Amino acid sequence: TQLIFNLIWTIDLFILEVVHNSNMDVGYYAAMLVLTNILLIIPSAVTTLLVPNISSMISKGRFDELQQNINLVNSINILILTLLLIILLIFSDTLLLVFGKWYNSAEVPFIILCFTYYLASIFVPGGKLLTFTETGKQFIISITELLIVIICGIVLTLLWGLTGMALSVLVSILFKSLITYII
């Protein structure tokens, strides 16, 4: 599952390089990933408070306590992530220009990725919970997400280049988030 997860978060660069064949756009996208990955750090750190206790609470049938902990982690995540998202959106032009003179030309795909990673980050605790409780389902979700990124990535990148790649990642994250929430 971890290998697939890592592939999901890198395959978009490869698709962009092969399908779109623009070194500038690959550079823009790499810069956008550096900035938007900030959104993934927070939930990973906050969720670590919950992870050691998941198996124990489930095995002892302490589901109410587990839900309270999940609610607390989700509240902290959403608060911090919303503040970070606002900062990224307000300063998007300035942040992109840190990487070079023309990087702000990728502001639209950057904004799409900001919202995409925001959404993905909100569902990190749910994904971690699934990893401990429904490993098989989590594996199937990850495989499906990878296939969506590949198929949508190729098609949408051919149609709209860098913006298409950002949209393909959004589609895959919407799928993953919805399924994670349902399960």
XYZ file of N, CA and C in Angstrom:
549
model
N 0.827 -1.196 0.000
C 0.000 0.000 0.000
C 0.868 1.255 0.000
N 1.944 1.229 0.771
C 2.835 2.396 0.819
C 3.518 2.632 -0.529
N 3.905 1.569 -1.207
C 4.510 1.717 -2.540
C 3.522 2.336 -3.525
N 2.283 1.890 -3.479
C 1.261 2.449 -4.360
C 1.024 3.906 -4.007
N 0.964 4.212 -2.713
C 0.785 5.590 -2.264
C 1.906 6.473 -2.820
N 3.145 6.015 -2.717
C 4.276 6.788 -3.237
C 4.190 6.951 -4.755
N 3.756 5.920 -5.436
C 3.605 5.992 -6.888
C 2.514 6.984 -7.273
N 1.427 6.996 -6.519
C 0.332 7.934 -6.784
C 0.842 9.371 -6.739
N 1.704 9.663 -5.774
C 2.166 11.041 -5.593
C 3.337 11.412 -6.487
N 3.818 10.464 -7.326
C 4.906 10.811 -8.245
C 4.544 10.577 -9.711
N 3.532 9.762 -9.959
C 3.204 9.395 -11.335
C 2.795 10.613 -12.159
N 2.213 11.610 -11.515
C 1.780 12.802 -12.239
C 2.949 13.533 -12.890
N 4.101 13.567 -12.219
C 5.287 14.188 -12.824
C 5.738 13.418 -14.068
N 5.716 12.094 -13.981
C 6.121 11.282 -15.125
C 5.150 11.452 -16.291
N 3.864 11.454 -15.994
C 2.862 11.637 -17.050
C 3.039 12.999 -17.704
N 3.235 14.018 -16.894
C 3.424 15.368 -17.419
C 4.652 15.423 -18.325
N 5.733 14.782 -17.910
C 6.964 14.771 -18.703
C 6.764 14.038 -20.033
N 6.141 12.868 -19.989
C 6.018 12.038 -21.187
C 4.921 12.553 -22.119
N 3.746 12.850 -21.562
C 2.594 13.217 -22.386
C 2.673 14.664 -22.856
N 3.007 15.562 -21.957
C 3.001 16.994 -22.277
C 4.333 17.444 -22.857
N 5.407 16.786 -22.437
C 6.748 17.036 -22.969
C 7.147 18.516 -22.908
N 6.924 19.129 -21.764
C 7.333 20.512 -21.566
C 8.157 20.581 -20.284
N 9.452 20.788 -20.443
C 10.312 20.874 -19.261
C 9.912 22.030 -18.347
N 9.429 23.113 -18.949
C 9.009 24.257 -18.128
C 7.822 23.863 -17.253
N 6.834 23.186 -17.839
C 5.662 22.791 -17.057
C 6.011 21.762 -15.989
N 6.956 20.878 -16.291
C 7.394 19.916 -15.275
C 8.049 20.671 -14.117
N 8.830 21.673 -14.431
C 9.440 22.509 -13.386
C 8.402 23.266 -12.580
N 7.421 23.838 -13.281
C 6.331 24.533 -12.586
C 5.602 23.567 -11.655
N 5.304 22.382 -12.161
C 4.550 21.404 -11.377
C 5.342 20.950 -10.153
N 6.641 20.728 -10.338
C 7.495 20.328 -9.212
C 7.503 21.421 -8.140
N 7.554 22.668 -8.562
C 7.517 23.781 -7.599
C 6.170 23.813 -6.876
N 5.094 23.581 -7.622
C 3.767 23.564 -7.001
C 3.670 22.446 -5.970
N 4.251 21.297 -6.282
C 4.215 20.178 -5.343
C 4.974 20.495 -4.058
N 6.092 21.173 -4.198
C 6.851 21.562 -3.001
C 5.974 22.417 -2.085
N 5.266 23.365 -2.668
C 4.431 24.261 -1.867
C 3.185 23.565 -1.314
N 2.503 22.787 -2.148
C 1.255 22.170 -1.702
C 1.488 21.009 -0.740
N 2.657 20.388 -0.788
C 2.958 19.298 0.153
C 2.977 19.770 1.599
N 3.097 21.066 1.798
C 3.009 21.630 3.149
C 1.681 21.224 3.782
N 0.644 21.151 2.954
C -0.683 20.784 3.463
C -0.734 19.340 3.948
N 0.132 18.475 3.428
C 0.119 17.072 3.840
C 0.918 16.818 5.115
N 1.787 17.725 5.459
C 2.628 17.546 6.648
C 1.796 17.639 7.926
N 0.906 18.594 7.995
C 0.120 18.840 9.211
C -0.718 17.624 9.613
N -1.564 17.085 8.712
C -2.383 15.959 9.163
C -1.561 14.724 9.504
N -0.454 14.542 8.825
C 0.405 13.398 9.163
C 0.952 13.551 10.569
N 1.333 14.764 10.919
C 1.866 15.008 12.265
C 0.777 14.901 13.325
N -0.365 15.512 13.080
C -1.440 15.505 14.078
C -2.027 14.100 14.230
N -2.148 13.375 13.129
C -2.729 12.031 13.177
C -1.837 11.064 13.938
N -0.568 11.358 14.044
C 0.337 10.493 14.802
C -0.076 10.409 16.262
N -0.789 11.410 16.751
C -1.288 11.363 18.121
C -2.323 10.246 18.290
N -3.021 9.937 17.228
C -4.104 8.961 17.270
C -3.644 7.542 16.936
N -2.713 7.408 16.023
C -2.324 6.109 15.462
C -1.961 5.049 16.502
N -1.139 5.349 17.514
C -0.756 4.294 18.450
C -1.931 3.675 19.225
N -3.037 4.395 19.301
C -4.162 3.932 20.107
C -5.291 3.289 19.301
N -5.227 3.343 17.986
C -6.333 2.844 17.162
C -6.608 1.367 17.428
N -5.597 0.530 17.291
C -5.793 -0.909 17.477
C -6.287 -1.237 18.876
N -5.721 -0.586 19.867
C -6.109 -0.826 21.256
C -7.585 -0.470 21.485
N -8.002 0.698 21.005
C -9.384 1.117 21.213
C -10.363 0.204 20.479
N -9.991 -0.229 19.291
C -10.870 -1.120 18.524
C -10.968 -2.480 19.193
N -9.830 -3.038 19.597
C -9.839 -4.374 20.197
C -10.580 -4.385 21.549
N -10.586 -3.254 22.247
C -11.282 -3.173 23.537
C -12.712 -2.653 23.392
N -13.132 -2.418 22.126
C -14.503 -1.969 21.886
C -14.782 -0.551 22.350
N -13.758 0.272 22.453
C -13.915 1.651 22.918
C -14.146 2.578 21.714
N -15.228 2.333 21.004
C -15.506 3.052 19.769
C -15.892 4.508 20.005
N -16.569 4.778 21.105
C -16.928 6.168 21.416
C -15.675 7.006 21.673
N -14.743 6.436 22.414
C -13.484 7.137 22.684
C -12.689 7.337 21.393
N -12.672 6.313 20.540
C -11.988 6.424 19.252
C -12.622 7.540 18.423
N -13.945 7.594 18.381
C -14.633 8.635 17.611
C -14.329 10.023 18.166
N -14.269 10.153 19.494
C -13.927 11.442 20.099
C -12.519 11.874 19.693
N -11.593 10.920 19.698
C -10.214 11.221 19.285
C -10.150 11.595 17.810
N -10.894 10.879 16.988
C -10.926 11.197 15.550
C -11.505 12.593 15.340
N -12.575 12.909 16.050
C -13.184 14.243 15.939
C -12.209 15.344 16.339
N -11.453 15.112 17.425
C -10.462 16.094 17.875
C -9.368 16.279 16.824
N -8.827 15.167 16.310
C -7.779 15.229 15.290
C -8.311 15.932 14.041
N -9.525 15.596 13.623
C -10.110 16.241 12.441
C -10.304 17.734 12.654
N -10.738 18.132 13.834
C -10.941 19.556 14.128
C -9.621 20.322 14.073
N -8.591 19.758 14.690
C -7.268 20.398 14.667
C -6.764 20.495 13.224
N -6.892 19.390 12.475
C -6.456 19.379 11.071
C -7.160 20.454 10.266
N -8.477 20.477 10.343
C -9.237 21.417 9.518
C -8.893 22.858 9.866
N -8.735 23.153 11.138
C -8.378 24.511 11.558
C -7.028 24.930 10.972
N -6.018 24.121 11.197
C -4.671 24.459 10.723
C -4.622 24.461 9.194
N -5.246 23.456 8.572
C -5.223 23.367 7.108
C -5.936 24.545 6.448
N -7.031 24.977 7.034
C -7.754 26.116 6.465
C -6.895 27.371 6.515
N -6.200 27.572 7.621
C -5.294 28.725 7.723
C -4.174 28.639 6.689
N -3.593 27.453 6.545
C -2.533 27.277 5.547
C -3.057 27.481 4.128
N -4.245 26.963 3.842
C -4.835 27.136 2.512
C -5.035 28.616 2.204
N -5.565 29.345 3.154
C -5.781 30.786 2.954
C -4.457 31.492 2.661
N -3.419 31.149 3.408
C -2.094 31.755 3.181
C -1.576 31.402 1.784
N -1.699 30.122 1.401
C -1.243 29.710 0.068
C -1.998 30.436 -1.039
N -3.288 30.616 -0.867
C -4.088 31.283 -1.894
C -3.792 32.774 -1.966
N -3.689 33.425 -0.815
C -3.422 34.869 -0.797
C -2.049 35.174 -1.398
N -1.069 34.351 -1.064
C 0.300 34.621 -1.510
C 0.743 33.714 -2.661
N -0.206 33.149 -3.396
C 0.141 32.192 -4.461
C 1.120 32.781 -5.468
N 0.861 33.988 -5.926
C 1.730 34.627 -6.921
C 3.148 34.796 -6.372
N 3.247 35.324 -5.174
C 4.548 35.568 -4.538
C 5.291 34.262 -4.279
N 4.581 33.255 -3.775
C 5.215 31.969 -3.479
C 5.761 31.310 -4.745
N 4.998 31.379 -5.822
C 5.465 30.772 -7.076
C 6.673 31.520 -7.643
N 6.701 32.835 -7.483
C 7.827 33.623 -7.996
C 9.140 33.340 -7.261
N 9.049 32.740 -6.073
C 10.264 32.357 -5.350
C 11.074 31.355 -6.188
N 10.393 30.546 -6.983
C 11.061 29.517 -7.780
C 11.618 30.044 -9.099
N 11.168 31.185 -9.542
C 11.688 31.745 -10.782
C 10.754 32.769 -11.391
N 11.270 33.448 -12.405
C 10.615 34.598 -13.005
C 9.221 34.300 -13.558
N 9.023 33.179 -14.220
C 7.755 32.914 -14.903
C 6.865 31.909 -14.169
N 7.236 31.511 -12.991
C 6.490 30.464 -12.292
C 5.063 30.876 -11.920
N 4.829 32.167 -11.792
C 3.470 32.606 -11.468
C 2.500 32.389 -12.626
N 3.005 32.042 -13.805
C 2.119 31.723 -14.930
C 1.367 30.412 -14.678
N 1.794 29.657 -13.682
C 1.139 28.393 -13.324
C 0.208 28.571 -12.124
N -0.291 29.782 -11.938
C -1.103 30.063 -10.753
C -2.430 29.294 -10.743
N -3.082 29.149 -11.882
C -4.370 28.428 -11.914
C -4.192 26.962 -11.518
N -3.249 26.221 -12.140
C -3.043 24.842 -11.679
C -2.606 24.772 -10.218
N -1.848 25.761 -9.765
C -1.421 25.798 -8.368
C -2.634 25.915 -7.435
N -3.563 26.766 -7.770
C -4.770 26.934 -6.947
C -5.578 25.638 -6.936
N -5.680 24.983 -8.085
C -6.378 23.688 -8.148
C -5.695 22.689 -7.227
N -4.359 22.628 -7.277
C -3.622 21.701 -6.414
C -3.751 22.063 -4.943
N -3.828 23.348 -4.623
C -4.014 23.758 -3.227
C -5.316 23.181 -2.681
N -6.393 23.345 -3.424
C -7.678 22.799 -2.976
C -7.658 21.269 -2.957
N -6.971 20.675 -3.921
C -6.867 19.221 -3.986
C -6.147 18.668 -2.768
N -5.006 19.230 -2.440
C -4.234 18.750 -1.299
C -4.923 19.092 0.019
N -5.649 20.181 0.048
C -6.451 20.520 1.227
C -7.469 19.406 1.479
N -8.185 19.043 0.436
C -9.174 17.968 0.547
C -8.510 16.650 0.937
N -7.410 16.319 0.281
C -6.689 15.081 0.598
C -6.237 15.076 2.058
N -5.768 16.209 2.535
C -5.252 16.306 3.897
C -6.334 16.136 4.952
N -7.518 16.598 4.646
C -8.620 16.449 5.591
C -8.939 14.969 5.813
N -8.734 14.151 4.778
C -9.085 12.739 4.881
C -7.910 11.835 5.266
N -6.764 12.411 5.616
C -5.621 11.606 6.066
C -5.975 10.766 7.298
N -6.615 11.340 8.335
C -6.950 10.500 9.495
C -7.848 9.313 9.125
N -8.833 9.542 8.265
C -9.705 8.450 7.828
C -8.942 7.378 7.075
N -8.014 7.802 6.242
C -7.181 6.849 5.511
C -6.294 6.035 6.433
N -5.734 6.693 7.440
C -4.901 5.969 8.414
C -5.737 4.958 9.185
N -6.944 5.356 9.551
C -7.844 4.453 10.262
C -8.168 3.236 9.392
N -8.426 3.469 8.106
C -8.691 2.356 7.191
C -7.484 1.433 7.063
N -6.302 2.001 7.077
C -5.094 1.189 6.968
C -5.000 0.205 8.127
N -5.446 0.617 9.311
C -5.375 -0.256 10.479
C -6.570 -1.198 10.600
N -7.701 -0.809 10.037
C -8.909 -1.609 10.243
C -9.394 -2.338 8.995
N -9.185 -1.776 7.838
C -9.678 -2.346 6.575
C -8.565 -2.297 5.531
N -7.484 -3.006 5.788
C -6.308 -2.942 4.921
C -6.640 -3.330 3.483
N -7.449 -4.359 3.303
C -7.820 -4.803 1.960
C -8.573 -3.728 1.198
N -9.520 -3.087 1.879
C -10.287 -2.013 1.237
C -9.387 -0.824 0.917
N -8.488 -0.496 1.839
C -7.560 0.606 1.615
C -6.675 0.316 0.401
N -6.253 -0.922 0.256
C -5.425 -1.324 -0.884
C -6.196 -1.144 -2.195
N -7.442 -1.577 -2.224
C -8.272 -1.448 -3.436
C -8.511 0.028 -3.768
N -8.760 0.839 -2.744
C -8.929 2.278 -2.959
C -7.660 2.866 -3.581
N -6.503 2.486 -3.056
C -5.234 3.019 -3.564
C -4.982 2.596 -5.006
N -5.260 1.334 -5.329
C -5.091 0.860 -6.714
C -6.011 1.644 -7.650
N -7.268 1.817 -7.235
C -8.233 2.551 -8.058
C -7.803 3.999 -8.222
N -7.329 4.605 -7.147
C -6.844 5.987 -7.224
C -5.689 6.102 -8.206
N -4.770 5.154 -8.162
C -3.641 5.156 -9.087
C -4.131 5.059 -10.535
N -5.069 4.170 -10.794
C -5.612 4.024 -12.151
C -6.303 5.309 -12.613
N -7.031 5.948 -11.714
C -7.693 7.209 -12.067
C -6.667 8.278 -12.413
N -5.599 8.377 -11.614
C -4.558 9.375 -11.896
C -3.918 9.101 -13.260
N -3.646 7.846 -13.547
C -3.000 7.509 -14.819
C -3.929 7.818 -15.997
N -5.156 7.310 -15.937
C -6.082 7.493 -17.066
C -6.459 8.965 -17.245
N -6.932 9.588 -16.163
C -7.299 11.006 -16.247
C -6.074 11.868 -16.543
N -4.937 11.489 -15.947
C -3.711 12.263 -16.159
C -3.319 12.312 -17.622
N -3.362 11.183 -18.278
C -2.994 11.143 -19.699
C -4.001 11.942 -20.527
N -5.290 11.658 -20.327
C -6.329 12.313 -21.135
C -6.361 13.824 -20.887
N -6.439 14.226 -19.616
C -6.574 15.650 -19.306
C -5.298 16.440 -19.596
N -4.141 15.794 -19.472
C -2.893 16.474 -19.813
C -2.806 16.689 -21.320
N -3.250 15.718 -22.088
C -3.292 15.904 -23.548
C -4.207 17.067 -23.921
N -5.321 17.204 -23.200
C -6.286 18.257 -23.507
C -5.849 19.633 -22.997
N -5.389 19.708 -21.737
C -5.153 21.009 -21.115
C -3.784 21.177 -20.463
N -2.845 20.295 -20.751
C -1.491 20.451 -20.236
C -1.413 20.428 -18.719
N -0.724 21.392 -18.173
C -0.472 21.475 -16.734
C -1.774 21.554 -15.926
N -2.717 22.327 -16.402
C -4.012 22.435 -15.719
C -4.735 21.091 -15.750
N -4.627 20.371 -16.865
C -5.231 19.040 -16.968
C -4.659 18.070 -15.950
N -3.358 18.137 -15.734
C -2.737 17.254 -14.739
C -3.248 17.588 -13.348
N -3.345 18.877 -13.037
C -3.867 19.282 -11.730
C -5.313 18.800 -11.559
N -6.098 18.879 -12.611
C -7.484 18.411 -12.554
C -7.559 16.896 -12.373
N -6.648 16.165 -12.998
C -6.661 14.699 -12.850
C -6.359 14.290 -11.410
N -5.454 14.998 -10.762
C -5.156 14.715 -9.358
C -6.378 15.065 -8.502
N -7.063 16.145 -8.841
C -8.286 16.519 -8.125
C -9.342 15.413 -8.254
N -9.536 14.888 -9.452
C -10.522 13.824 -9.664
C -10.182 12.598 -8.818
N -8.906 12.212 -8.807
C -8.512 11.022 -8.035
C -8.686 11.247 -6.532
N -8.388 12.445 -6.061
C -8.541 12.759 -4.637
C -10.019 12.823 -4.253
N -10.849 13.367 -5.132
C -12.293 13.380 -4.860
C -12.815 11.956 -4.709
N -12.385 11.070 -5.606
C -12.790 9.665 -5.520
C -12.340 9.063 -4.190
N -11.048 9.206 -3.899
C -10.491 8.613 -2.687
C -11.169 9.154 -1.426
N -11.371 10.453 -1.385
C -11.981 11.082 -0.212
C -13.409 10.610 -0.018
N -14.167 10.547 -1.092
C -15.559 10.112 -1.001
C -15.647 8.663 -0.521
N -14.852 7.784 -1.119
C -14.879 6.363 -0.739
C -14.384 6.178 0.702
N -13.323 6.894 1.076
C -12.804 6.812 2.443
C -13.875 7.243 3.438
N -14.555 8.331 3.134
C -15.610 8.816 4.015
C -16.733 7.796 4.150
N -17.155 7.214 3.025
C -18.245 6.236 3.048
C -17.865 5.014 3.885
N -16.663 4.494 3.671
C -16.234 3.294 4.409
C -15.997 3.630 5.867
